[in-house]
Short mmCIF file of C-alpha atoms and ligand atoms in Angstrom, two decimals:
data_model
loop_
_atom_site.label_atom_id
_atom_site.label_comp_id
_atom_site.label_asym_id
_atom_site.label_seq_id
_atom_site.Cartn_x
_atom_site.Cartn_y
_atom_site.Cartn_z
CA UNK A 1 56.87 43.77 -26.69
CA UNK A 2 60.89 42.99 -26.01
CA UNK A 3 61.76 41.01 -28.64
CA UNK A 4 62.50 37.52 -27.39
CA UNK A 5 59.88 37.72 -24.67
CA UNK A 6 56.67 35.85 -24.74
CA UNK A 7 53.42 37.89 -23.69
CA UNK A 8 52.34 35.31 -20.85
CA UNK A 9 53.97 31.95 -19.61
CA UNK A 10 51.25 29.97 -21.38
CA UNK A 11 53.37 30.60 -24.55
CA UNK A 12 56.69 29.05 -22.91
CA UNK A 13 54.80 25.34 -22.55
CA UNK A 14 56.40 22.71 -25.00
CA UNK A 15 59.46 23.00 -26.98
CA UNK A 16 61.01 20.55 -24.72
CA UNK A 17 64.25 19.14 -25.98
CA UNK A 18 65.07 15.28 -27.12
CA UNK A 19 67.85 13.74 -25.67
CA UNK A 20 69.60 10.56 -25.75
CA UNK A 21 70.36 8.10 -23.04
CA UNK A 22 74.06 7.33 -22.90
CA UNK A 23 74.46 5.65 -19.80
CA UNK A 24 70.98 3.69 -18.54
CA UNK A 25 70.45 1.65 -21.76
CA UNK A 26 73.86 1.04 -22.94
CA UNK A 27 73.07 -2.56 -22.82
CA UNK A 28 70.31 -2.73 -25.27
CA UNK A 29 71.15 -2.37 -28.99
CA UNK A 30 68.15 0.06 -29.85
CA UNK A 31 68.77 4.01 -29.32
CA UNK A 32 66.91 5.10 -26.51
CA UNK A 33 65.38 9.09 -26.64
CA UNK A 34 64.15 10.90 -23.99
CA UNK A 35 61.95 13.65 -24.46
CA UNK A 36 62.04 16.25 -21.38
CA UNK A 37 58.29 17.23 -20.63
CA UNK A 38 59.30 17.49 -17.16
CA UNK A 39 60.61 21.13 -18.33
CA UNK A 40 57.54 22.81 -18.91
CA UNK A 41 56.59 25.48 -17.13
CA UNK A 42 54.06 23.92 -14.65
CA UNK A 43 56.61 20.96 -14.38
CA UNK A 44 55.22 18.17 -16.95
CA UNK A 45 53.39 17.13 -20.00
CA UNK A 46 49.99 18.14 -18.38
CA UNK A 47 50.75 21.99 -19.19
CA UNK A 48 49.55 21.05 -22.68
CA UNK A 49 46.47 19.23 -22.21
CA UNK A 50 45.55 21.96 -19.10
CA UNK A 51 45.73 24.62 -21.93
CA UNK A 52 43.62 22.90 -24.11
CA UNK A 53 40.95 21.80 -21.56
CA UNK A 54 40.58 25.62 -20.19
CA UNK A 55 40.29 27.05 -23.49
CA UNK A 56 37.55 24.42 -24.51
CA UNK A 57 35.69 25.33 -21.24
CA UNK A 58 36.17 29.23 -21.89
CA UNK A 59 34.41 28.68 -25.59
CA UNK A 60 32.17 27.28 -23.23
CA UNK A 61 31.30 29.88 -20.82
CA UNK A 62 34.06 29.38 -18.27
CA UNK A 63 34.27 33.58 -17.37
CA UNK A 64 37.75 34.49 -15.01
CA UNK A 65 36.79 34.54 -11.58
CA UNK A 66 35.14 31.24 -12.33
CA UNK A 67 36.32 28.05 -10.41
CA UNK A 68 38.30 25.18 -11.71
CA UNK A 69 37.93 21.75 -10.14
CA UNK A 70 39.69 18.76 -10.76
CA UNK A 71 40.86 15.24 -9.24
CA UNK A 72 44.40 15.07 -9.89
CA UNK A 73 47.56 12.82 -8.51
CA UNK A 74 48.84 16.12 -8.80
CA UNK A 75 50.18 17.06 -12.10
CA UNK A 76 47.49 18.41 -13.81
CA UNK A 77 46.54 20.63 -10.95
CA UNK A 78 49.61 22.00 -11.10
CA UNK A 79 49.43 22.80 -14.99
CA UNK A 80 46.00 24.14 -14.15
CA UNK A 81 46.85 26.38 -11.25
CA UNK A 82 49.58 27.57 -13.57
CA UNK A 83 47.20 28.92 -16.23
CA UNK A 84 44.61 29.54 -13.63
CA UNK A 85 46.81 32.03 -12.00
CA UNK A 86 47.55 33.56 -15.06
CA UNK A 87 43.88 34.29 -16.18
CA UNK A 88 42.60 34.35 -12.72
CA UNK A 89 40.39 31.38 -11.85
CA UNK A 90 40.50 30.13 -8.29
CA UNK A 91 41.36 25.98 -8.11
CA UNK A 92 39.45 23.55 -5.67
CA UNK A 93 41.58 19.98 -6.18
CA UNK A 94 41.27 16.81 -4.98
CA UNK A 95 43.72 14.28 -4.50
CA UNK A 96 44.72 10.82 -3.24
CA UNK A 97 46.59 10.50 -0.11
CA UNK A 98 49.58 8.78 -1.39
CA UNK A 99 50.49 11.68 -3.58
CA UNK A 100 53.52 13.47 -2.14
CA UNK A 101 53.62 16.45 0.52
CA UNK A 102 55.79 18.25 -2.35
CA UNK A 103 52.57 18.11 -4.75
CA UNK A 104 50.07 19.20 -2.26
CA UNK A 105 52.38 22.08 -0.84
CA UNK A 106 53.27 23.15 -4.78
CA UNK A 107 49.29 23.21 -5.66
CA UNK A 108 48.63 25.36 -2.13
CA UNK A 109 51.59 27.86 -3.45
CA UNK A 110 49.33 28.78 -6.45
CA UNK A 111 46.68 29.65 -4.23
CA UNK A 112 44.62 26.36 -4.61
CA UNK A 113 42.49 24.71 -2.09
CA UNK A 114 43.43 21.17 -1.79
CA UNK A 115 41.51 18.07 -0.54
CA UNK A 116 42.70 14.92 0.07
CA UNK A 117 40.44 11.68 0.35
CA UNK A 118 41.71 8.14 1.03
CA UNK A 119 43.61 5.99 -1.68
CA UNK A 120 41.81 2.66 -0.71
CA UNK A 121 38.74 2.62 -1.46
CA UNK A 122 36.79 2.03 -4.67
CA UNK A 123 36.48 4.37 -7.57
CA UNK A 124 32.95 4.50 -7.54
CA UNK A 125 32.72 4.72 -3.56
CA UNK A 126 31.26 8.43 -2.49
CA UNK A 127 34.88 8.98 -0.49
CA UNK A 128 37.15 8.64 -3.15
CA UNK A 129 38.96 11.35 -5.01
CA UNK A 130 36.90 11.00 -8.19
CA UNK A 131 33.59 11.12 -6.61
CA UNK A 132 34.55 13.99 -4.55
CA UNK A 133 35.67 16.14 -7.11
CA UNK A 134 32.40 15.45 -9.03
CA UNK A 135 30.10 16.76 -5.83
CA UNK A 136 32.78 19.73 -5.26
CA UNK A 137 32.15 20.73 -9.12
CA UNK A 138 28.44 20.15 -8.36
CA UNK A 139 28.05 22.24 -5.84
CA UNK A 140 30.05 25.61 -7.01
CA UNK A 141 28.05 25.28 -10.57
CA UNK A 142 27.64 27.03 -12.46
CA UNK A 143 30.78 29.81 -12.96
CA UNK A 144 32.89 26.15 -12.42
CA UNK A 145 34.15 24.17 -14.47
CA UNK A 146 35.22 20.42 -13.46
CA UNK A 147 38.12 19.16 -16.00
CA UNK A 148 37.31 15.58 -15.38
CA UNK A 149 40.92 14.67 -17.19
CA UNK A 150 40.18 10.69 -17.17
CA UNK A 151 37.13 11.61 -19.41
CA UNK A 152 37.37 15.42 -21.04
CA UNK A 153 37.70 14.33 -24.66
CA UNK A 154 40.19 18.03 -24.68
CA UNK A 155 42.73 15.58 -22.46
CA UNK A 156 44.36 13.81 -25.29
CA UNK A 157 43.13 16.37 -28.09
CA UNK A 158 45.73 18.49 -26.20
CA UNK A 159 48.24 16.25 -26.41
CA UNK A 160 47.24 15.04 -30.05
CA UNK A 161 47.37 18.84 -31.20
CA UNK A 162 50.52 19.77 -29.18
CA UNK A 163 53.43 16.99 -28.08
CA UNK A 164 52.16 15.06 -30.61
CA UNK A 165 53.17 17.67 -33.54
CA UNK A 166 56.44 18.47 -31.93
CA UNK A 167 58.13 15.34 -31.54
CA UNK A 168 57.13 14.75 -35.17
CA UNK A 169 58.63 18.04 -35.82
CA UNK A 170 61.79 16.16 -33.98
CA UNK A 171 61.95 13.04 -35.28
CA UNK A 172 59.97 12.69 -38.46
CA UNK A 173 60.82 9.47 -40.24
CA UNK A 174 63.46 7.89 -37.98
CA UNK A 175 60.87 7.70 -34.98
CA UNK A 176 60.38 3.74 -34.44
CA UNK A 177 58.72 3.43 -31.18
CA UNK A 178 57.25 6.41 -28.92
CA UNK A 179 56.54 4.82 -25.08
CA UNK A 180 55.22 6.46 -22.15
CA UNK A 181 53.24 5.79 -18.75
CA UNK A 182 50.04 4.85 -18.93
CA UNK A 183 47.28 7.49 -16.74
CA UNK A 184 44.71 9.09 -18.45
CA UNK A 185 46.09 8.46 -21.70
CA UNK A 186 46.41 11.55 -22.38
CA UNK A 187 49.79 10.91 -23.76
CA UNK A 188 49.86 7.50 -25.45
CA UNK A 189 45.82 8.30 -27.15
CA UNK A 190 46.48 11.74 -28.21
CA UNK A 191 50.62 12.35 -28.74
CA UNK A 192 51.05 8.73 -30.22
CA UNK A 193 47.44 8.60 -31.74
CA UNK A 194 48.89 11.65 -34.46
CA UNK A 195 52.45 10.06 -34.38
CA UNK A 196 50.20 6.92 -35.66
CA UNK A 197 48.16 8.75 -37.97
CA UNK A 198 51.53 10.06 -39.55
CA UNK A 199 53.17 6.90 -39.72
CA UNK A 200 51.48 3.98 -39.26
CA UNK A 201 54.65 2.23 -38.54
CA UNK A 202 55.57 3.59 -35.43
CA UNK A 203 54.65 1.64 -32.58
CA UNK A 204 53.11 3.00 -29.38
CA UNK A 205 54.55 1.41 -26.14
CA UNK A 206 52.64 1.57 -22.95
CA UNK A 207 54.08 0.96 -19.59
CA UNK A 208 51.87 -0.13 -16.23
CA UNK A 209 52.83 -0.44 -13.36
CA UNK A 210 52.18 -3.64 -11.30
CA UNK A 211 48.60 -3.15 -9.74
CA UNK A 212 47.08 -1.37 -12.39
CA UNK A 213 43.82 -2.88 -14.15
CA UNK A 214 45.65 -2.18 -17.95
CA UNK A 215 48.37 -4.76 -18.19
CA UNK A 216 46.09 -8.14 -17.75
CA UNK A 217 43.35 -6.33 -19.66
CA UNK A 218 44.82 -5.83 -22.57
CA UNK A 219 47.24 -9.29 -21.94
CA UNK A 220 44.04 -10.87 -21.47
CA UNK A 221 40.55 -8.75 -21.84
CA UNK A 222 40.39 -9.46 -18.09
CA UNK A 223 39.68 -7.12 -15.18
CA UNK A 224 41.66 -8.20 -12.74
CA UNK A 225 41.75 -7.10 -9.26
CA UNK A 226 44.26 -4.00 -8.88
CA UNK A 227 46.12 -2.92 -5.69
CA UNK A 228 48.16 -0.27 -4.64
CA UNK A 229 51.85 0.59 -5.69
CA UNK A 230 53.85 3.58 -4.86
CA UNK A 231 54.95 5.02 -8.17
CA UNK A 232 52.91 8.09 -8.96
CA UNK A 233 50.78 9.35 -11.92
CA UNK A 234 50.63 6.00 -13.81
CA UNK A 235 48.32 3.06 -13.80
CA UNK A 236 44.79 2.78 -12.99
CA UNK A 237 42.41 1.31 -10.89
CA UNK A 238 39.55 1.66 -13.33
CA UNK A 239 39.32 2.16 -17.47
CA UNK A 240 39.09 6.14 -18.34
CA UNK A 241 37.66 7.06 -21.66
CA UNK A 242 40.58 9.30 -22.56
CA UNK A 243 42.62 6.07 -23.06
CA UNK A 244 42.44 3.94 -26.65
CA UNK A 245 43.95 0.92 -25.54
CA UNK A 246 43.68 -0.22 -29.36
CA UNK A 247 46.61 1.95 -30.76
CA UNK A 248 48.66 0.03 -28.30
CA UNK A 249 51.09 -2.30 -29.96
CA UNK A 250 52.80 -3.57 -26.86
CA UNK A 251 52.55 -3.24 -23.08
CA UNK A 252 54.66 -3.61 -20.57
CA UNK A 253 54.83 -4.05 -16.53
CA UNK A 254 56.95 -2.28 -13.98
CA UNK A 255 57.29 -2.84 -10.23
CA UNK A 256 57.94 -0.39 -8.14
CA UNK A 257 61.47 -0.74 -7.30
CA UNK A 258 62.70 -1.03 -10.50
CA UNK A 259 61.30 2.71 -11.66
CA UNK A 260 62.50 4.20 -8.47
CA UNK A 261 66.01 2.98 -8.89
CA UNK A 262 65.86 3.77 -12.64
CA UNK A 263 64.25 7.23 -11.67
CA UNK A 264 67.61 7.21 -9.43
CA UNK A 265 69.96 6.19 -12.12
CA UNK A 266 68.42 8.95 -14.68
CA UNK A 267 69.72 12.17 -12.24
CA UNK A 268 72.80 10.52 -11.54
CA UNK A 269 74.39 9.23 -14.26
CA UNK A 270 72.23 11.78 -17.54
CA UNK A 271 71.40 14.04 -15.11
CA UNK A 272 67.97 14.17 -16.19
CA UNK A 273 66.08 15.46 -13.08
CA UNK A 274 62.91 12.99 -13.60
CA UNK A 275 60.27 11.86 -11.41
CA UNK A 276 59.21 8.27 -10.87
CA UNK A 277 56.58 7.78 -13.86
CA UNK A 278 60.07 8.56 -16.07
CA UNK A 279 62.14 6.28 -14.71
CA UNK A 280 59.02 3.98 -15.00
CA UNK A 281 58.58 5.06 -18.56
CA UNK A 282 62.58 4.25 -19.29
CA UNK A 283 62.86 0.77 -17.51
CA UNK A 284 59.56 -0.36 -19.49
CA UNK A 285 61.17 0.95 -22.48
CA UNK A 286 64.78 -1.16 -22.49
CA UNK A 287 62.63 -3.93 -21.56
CA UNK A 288 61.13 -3.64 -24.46
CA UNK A 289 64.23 -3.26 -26.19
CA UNK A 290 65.26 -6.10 -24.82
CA UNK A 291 62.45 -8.28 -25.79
CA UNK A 292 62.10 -6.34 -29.44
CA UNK A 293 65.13 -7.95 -30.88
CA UNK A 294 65.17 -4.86 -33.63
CA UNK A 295 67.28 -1.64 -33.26
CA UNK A 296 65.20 1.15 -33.06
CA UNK A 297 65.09 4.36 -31.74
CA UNK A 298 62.67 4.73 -29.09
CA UNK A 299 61.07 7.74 -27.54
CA UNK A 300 60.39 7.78 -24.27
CA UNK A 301 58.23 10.11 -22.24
CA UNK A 302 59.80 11.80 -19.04
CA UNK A 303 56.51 13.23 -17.90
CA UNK A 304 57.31 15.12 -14.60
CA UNK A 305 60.64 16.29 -12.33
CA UNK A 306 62.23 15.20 -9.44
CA UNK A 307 61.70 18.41 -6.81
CA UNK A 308 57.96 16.48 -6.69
CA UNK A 309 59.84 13.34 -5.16
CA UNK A 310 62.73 14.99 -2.39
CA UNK A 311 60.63 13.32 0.57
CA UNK A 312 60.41 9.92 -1.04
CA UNK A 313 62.64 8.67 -4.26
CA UNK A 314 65.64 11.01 -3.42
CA UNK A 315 65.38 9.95 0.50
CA UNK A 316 67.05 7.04 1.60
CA UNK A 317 65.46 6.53 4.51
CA UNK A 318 62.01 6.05 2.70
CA UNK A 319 63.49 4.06 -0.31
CA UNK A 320 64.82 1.96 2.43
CA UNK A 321 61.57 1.48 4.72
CA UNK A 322 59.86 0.73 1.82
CA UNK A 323 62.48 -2.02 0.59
CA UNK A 324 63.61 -0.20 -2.56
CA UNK A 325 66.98 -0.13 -2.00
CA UNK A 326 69.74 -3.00 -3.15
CA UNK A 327 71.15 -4.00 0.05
CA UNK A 328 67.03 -4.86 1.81
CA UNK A 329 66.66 -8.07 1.51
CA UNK A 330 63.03 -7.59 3.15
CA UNK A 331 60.59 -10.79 2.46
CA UNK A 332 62.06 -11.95 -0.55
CA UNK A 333 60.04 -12.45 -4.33
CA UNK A 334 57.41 -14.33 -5.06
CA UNK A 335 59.85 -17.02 -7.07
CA UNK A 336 61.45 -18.31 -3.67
CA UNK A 337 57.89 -18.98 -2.89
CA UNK A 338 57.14 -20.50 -5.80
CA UNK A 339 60.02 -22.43 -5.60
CA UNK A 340 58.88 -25.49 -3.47
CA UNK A 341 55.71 -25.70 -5.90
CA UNK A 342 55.55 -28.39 -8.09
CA UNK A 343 52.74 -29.53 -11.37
CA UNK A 344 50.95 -26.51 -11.71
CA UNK A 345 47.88 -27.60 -12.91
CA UNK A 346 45.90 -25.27 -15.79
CA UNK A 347 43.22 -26.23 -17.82
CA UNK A 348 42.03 -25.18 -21.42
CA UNK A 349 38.91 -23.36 -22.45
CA UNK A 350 37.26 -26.33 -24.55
CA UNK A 351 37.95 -28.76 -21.38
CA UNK A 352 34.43 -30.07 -20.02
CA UNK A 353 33.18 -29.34 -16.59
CA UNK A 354 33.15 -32.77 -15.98
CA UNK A 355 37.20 -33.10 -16.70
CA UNK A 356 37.69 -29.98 -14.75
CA UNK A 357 35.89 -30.93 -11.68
CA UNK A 358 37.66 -34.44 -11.96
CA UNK A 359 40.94 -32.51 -11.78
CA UNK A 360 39.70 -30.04 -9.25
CA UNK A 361 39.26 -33.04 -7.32
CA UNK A 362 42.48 -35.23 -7.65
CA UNK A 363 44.21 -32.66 -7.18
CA UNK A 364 42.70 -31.44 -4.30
CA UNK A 365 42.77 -27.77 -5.24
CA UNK A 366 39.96 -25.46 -5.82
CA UNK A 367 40.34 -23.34 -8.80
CA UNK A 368 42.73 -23.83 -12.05
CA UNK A 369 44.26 -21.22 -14.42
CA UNK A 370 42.52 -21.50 -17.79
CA UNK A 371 45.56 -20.91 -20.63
CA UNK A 372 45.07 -21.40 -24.52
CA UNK A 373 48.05 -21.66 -26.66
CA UNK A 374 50.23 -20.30 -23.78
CA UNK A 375 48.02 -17.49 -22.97
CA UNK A 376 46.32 -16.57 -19.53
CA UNK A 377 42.45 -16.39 -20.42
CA UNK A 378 41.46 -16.53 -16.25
CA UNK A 379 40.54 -18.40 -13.60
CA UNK A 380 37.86 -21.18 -13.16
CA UNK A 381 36.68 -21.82 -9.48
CA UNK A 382 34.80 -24.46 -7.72
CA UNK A 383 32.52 -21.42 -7.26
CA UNK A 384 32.12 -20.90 -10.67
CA UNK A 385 31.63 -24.33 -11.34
CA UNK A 386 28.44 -25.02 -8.63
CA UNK A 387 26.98 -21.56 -9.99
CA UNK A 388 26.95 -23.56 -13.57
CA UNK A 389 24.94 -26.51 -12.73
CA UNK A 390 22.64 -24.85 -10.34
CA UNK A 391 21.74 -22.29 -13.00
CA UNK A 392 19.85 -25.25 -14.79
CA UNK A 393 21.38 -24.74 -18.18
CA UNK A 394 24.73 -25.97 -17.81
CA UNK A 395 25.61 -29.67 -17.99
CA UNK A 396 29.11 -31.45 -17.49
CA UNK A 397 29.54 -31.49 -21.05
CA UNK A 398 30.07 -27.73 -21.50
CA UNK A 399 33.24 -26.47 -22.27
CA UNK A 400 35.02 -24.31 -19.36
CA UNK A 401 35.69 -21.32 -21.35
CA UNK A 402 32.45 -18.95 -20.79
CA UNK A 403 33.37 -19.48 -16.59
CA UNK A 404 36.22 -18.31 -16.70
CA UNK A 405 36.26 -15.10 -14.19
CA UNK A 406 39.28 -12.44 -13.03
CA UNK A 407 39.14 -12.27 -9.16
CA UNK A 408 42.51 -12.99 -9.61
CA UNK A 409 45.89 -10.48 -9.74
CA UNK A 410 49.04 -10.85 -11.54
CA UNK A 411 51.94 -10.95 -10.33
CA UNK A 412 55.88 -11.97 -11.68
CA UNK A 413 58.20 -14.19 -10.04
CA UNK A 414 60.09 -11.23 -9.51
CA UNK A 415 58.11 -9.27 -7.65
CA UNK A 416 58.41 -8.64 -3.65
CA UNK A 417 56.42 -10.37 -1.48
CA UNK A 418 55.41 -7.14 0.62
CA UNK A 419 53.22 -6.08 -2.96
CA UNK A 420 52.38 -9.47 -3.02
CA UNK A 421 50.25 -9.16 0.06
CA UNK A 422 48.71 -5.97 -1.40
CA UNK A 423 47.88 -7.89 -4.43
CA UNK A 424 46.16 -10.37 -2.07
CA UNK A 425 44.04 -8.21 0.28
CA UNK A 426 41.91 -8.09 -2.70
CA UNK A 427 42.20 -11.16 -4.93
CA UNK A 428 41.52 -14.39 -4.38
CA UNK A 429 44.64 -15.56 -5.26
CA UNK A 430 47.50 -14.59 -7.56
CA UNK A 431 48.76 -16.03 -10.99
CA UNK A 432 52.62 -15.45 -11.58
CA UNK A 433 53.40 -14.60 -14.92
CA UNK A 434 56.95 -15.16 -16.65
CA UNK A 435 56.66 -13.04 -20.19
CA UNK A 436 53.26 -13.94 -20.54
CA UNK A 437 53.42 -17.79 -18.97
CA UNK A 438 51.59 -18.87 -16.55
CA UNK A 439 54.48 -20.34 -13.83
CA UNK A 440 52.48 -20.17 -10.34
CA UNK A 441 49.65 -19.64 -8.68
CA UNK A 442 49.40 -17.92 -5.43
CA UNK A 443 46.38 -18.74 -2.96
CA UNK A 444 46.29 -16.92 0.87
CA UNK A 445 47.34 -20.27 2.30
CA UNK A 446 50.61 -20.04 0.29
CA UNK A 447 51.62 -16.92 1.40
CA UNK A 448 50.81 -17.84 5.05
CA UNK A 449 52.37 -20.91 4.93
CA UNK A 450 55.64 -19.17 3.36
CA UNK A 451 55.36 -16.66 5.67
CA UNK A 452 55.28 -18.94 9.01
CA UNK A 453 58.19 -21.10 7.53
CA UNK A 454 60.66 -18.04 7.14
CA UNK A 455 59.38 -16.48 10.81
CA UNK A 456 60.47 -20.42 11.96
CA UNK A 457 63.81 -20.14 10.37
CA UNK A 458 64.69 -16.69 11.53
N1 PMP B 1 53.42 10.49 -15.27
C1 PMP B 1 52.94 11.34 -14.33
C2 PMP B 1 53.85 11.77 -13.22
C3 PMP B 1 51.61 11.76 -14.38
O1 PMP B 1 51.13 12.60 -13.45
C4 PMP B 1 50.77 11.27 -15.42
C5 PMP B 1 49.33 11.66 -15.47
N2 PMP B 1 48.50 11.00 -14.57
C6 PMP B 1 51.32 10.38 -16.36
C7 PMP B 1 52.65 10.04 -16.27
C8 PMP B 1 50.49 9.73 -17.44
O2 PMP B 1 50.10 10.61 -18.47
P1 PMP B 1 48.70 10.46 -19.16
O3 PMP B 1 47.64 10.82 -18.15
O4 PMP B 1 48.75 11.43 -20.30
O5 PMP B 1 48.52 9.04 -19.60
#
């Protein structure tokens, strides 16, 4: 062997370097870190845990020639073609069609057959990319082997025994904060699950992107109603095993726009060739700093790289069609809607049925935000309510709190009122949240009315 060479490629994935942010987050007072998983070898982070899940499955009888199937928004397949190339498996993935032409093209490069299944529709419906992967695996058992990433315990174990490590290696004792995207949790579980078992004191950041099912859940143990978003790789629409939403210390939201114009800002002014979930990852993070009120030096996670994103971040035309760009003024946010609103009327979990149907009725309105000590617990409906006293048991004296229900999304006054109407195809209606307050509440009718009033005017 030539000294200096490594024996395969698989030997080349982490040692990524730590850099700091000069430019982005000069406003905060914390130092922000990046570290560059986007140069592995495959491309991202998921080179590590795609090592560790194909060497589990070879102590388990995977044999070269075997297949390797997998539902993947892209990454990951590409980590596993990588290695599956190198010890000669042959990939089947499957993948939702929002993912980029980039990802599909780089995954058919390596040889892999790729199959793409519709974004909306349920996770547990037989056409979407989860369930498809799992009949695929099913029927090329048994030389096969399906990684399952959102529940392969060897997901974050690949990440806890390998990025995890490293940025300790790094940082050691000055790490405050490590923050990343939230997916699998590959990342946040297994890297900041060691980082925590180090030090106890660091604290693990996660960042979601608006739609996703983590940010009320762990806001406010609800399951809210998700919808779709364009950023890539983070977020879910349903609760993995691989993610430990316990080691979480804080969360935080990110619309699209903001991590795409971030993502933007991180090539052109550090020159850090990122993909969305990073400039995600780094716009959660100086929010955070900016809500911290500490200095600290944060870590952030730049999971994957640009070349993924030519056809969509890094082209004007579709940053502009899609409204991300400064100058669209496109529908405007859901504070000029809530603008005109006035009272909003909540209630509190130890209220009785009987006040809440009183207010239900003065009011005039059919469902009420239920908040304790500032705090979004969920919605109560007149629905609700009738199901109550027709079950028999309840009486008007019972306290609201075991109605409340989540067919409700969350939005922030911020946000544009083209996601808004995602948000809505599914929900009921929408509560906007200011830092955690409850300052709106969105029905259909609201967004129709504000709609028909600004078509009027123009
Ligand atoms: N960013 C990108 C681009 C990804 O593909 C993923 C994985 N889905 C993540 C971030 C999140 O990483 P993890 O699955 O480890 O939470």
């Amino acid at each position: 062997m030539m000294k200096g060479a490594v024996s395969d490629l698989t030997k080349a994935i982490g040692h990524t370097p730590i850099v700091k942010l000069n430019k982005v987050a000069r406003d905060v007072e914390s130092d922000i870190f990046v570290k560059c998983e986007y140069l592995n070898p495959g491309g991202s982070h998921k080179d590590r845990m795609a090592l560790n899940m194909i060497e589990d499955a070879e102590r388990h009888g995977l044999k070269p020639g075997g297949y390797i199937v997998e539902a993947t928004s892209g990454n990951t397949g590409a980590s596993l073609a990588m290695i599956a190339a190198i010890r000669g498996y042959k990939c089947v993935f499957v993948m939702p069609d929002k993912m980029s032409q980039e990802k599909i093209a780089g995954l058919r490069a390596f040889g892999a057959r790729v199959v793409v299944c519709p974004t909306a529709v349920e996770a547990d419906d037989p056409r979407s990319y989860y369930q498809t992967a799992k009949r695929i695996a099913n029927e090329l058992a048994p030389n096969c082997f399906y990684a399952n990433q959102y529940h392969n315990p060897a997901n974050p174990e690949g990440q806890y025994k390998s990025l995890g490590p490293e940025i300790w290696d790094q940082c050691g004792k000055e790490l405050d904060v490590f923050c990343a995207g939230m997916g699998t949790g590959g990342t946040l579980t297994g890297a900041g699950g060691f980082l925590k078992e180090k030090n106890a004191k660091i604290k693990l950041v996660g960042v979601d992107p608006i739609g996703s099912l983590y940010y009320d859940f762990v806001k406010s143990g609800r399951i809210t109603k998700p919808f779709s978003y364009k950023v890539e790789g983070i977020g879910e629409d349903f609760f993995p095993s691989t993610m430990n939403l316990k080691l979480l210390d804080d969360i935080v939201r990110v619309d699209d726009k903001e991590c795409f114009l971030m993502t933007r800002d991180l090539v052109r002014l550090e020159g850090l060739t990122v993909g969305g979930s990073g400039g995600a990852a780094v716009a959660g993070a100086v929010k955070y700093a900016r809500s911290s009120g500490r200095k600290e030096n944060i870590l952030v996670c730049l999971a994957d790289t640009s070349s993924k994103y030519m056809s969509k971040i890094f082209n004007d035309d579709w940053m502009r069609e899609n409204g991300f760009l400064e100058e669209e003024k496109g529908l405007g946010i859901v504070a000029d809607l809530i603008k005109g609103q006035h009272n909003l009327v909540t209630a509190t979990s130890t209220e009785k049925v009987r006040d809440v149907i009183e207010k239900l009725k003065t009011k005039g309105i059919s469902q009420v935000p239920v908040v304790d000590g500032g705090k979004l617990i969920g919605i109560v409906a007149e629905v609700d309510l009738l199901r109550h006293l027709v079950s028999g048991s309840g009486t008007l004296d019972s306290p609201v709190g075991p109605l409340v229900e989540g067919d409700y999304a969350t939005v922030s006054p911020d946000t544009k009122i083209e996601l808004l109407q995602n948000a809505m195809t599914d929900a009921k209606l929408a509560i906007v949240l200011d830092h955690g307050n409850v300052v709106g509440l969105v029905t259909k009718i609201d967004l129709i009315e504000f709609l028909a009033k600004r078509s009027s005017v123009a």
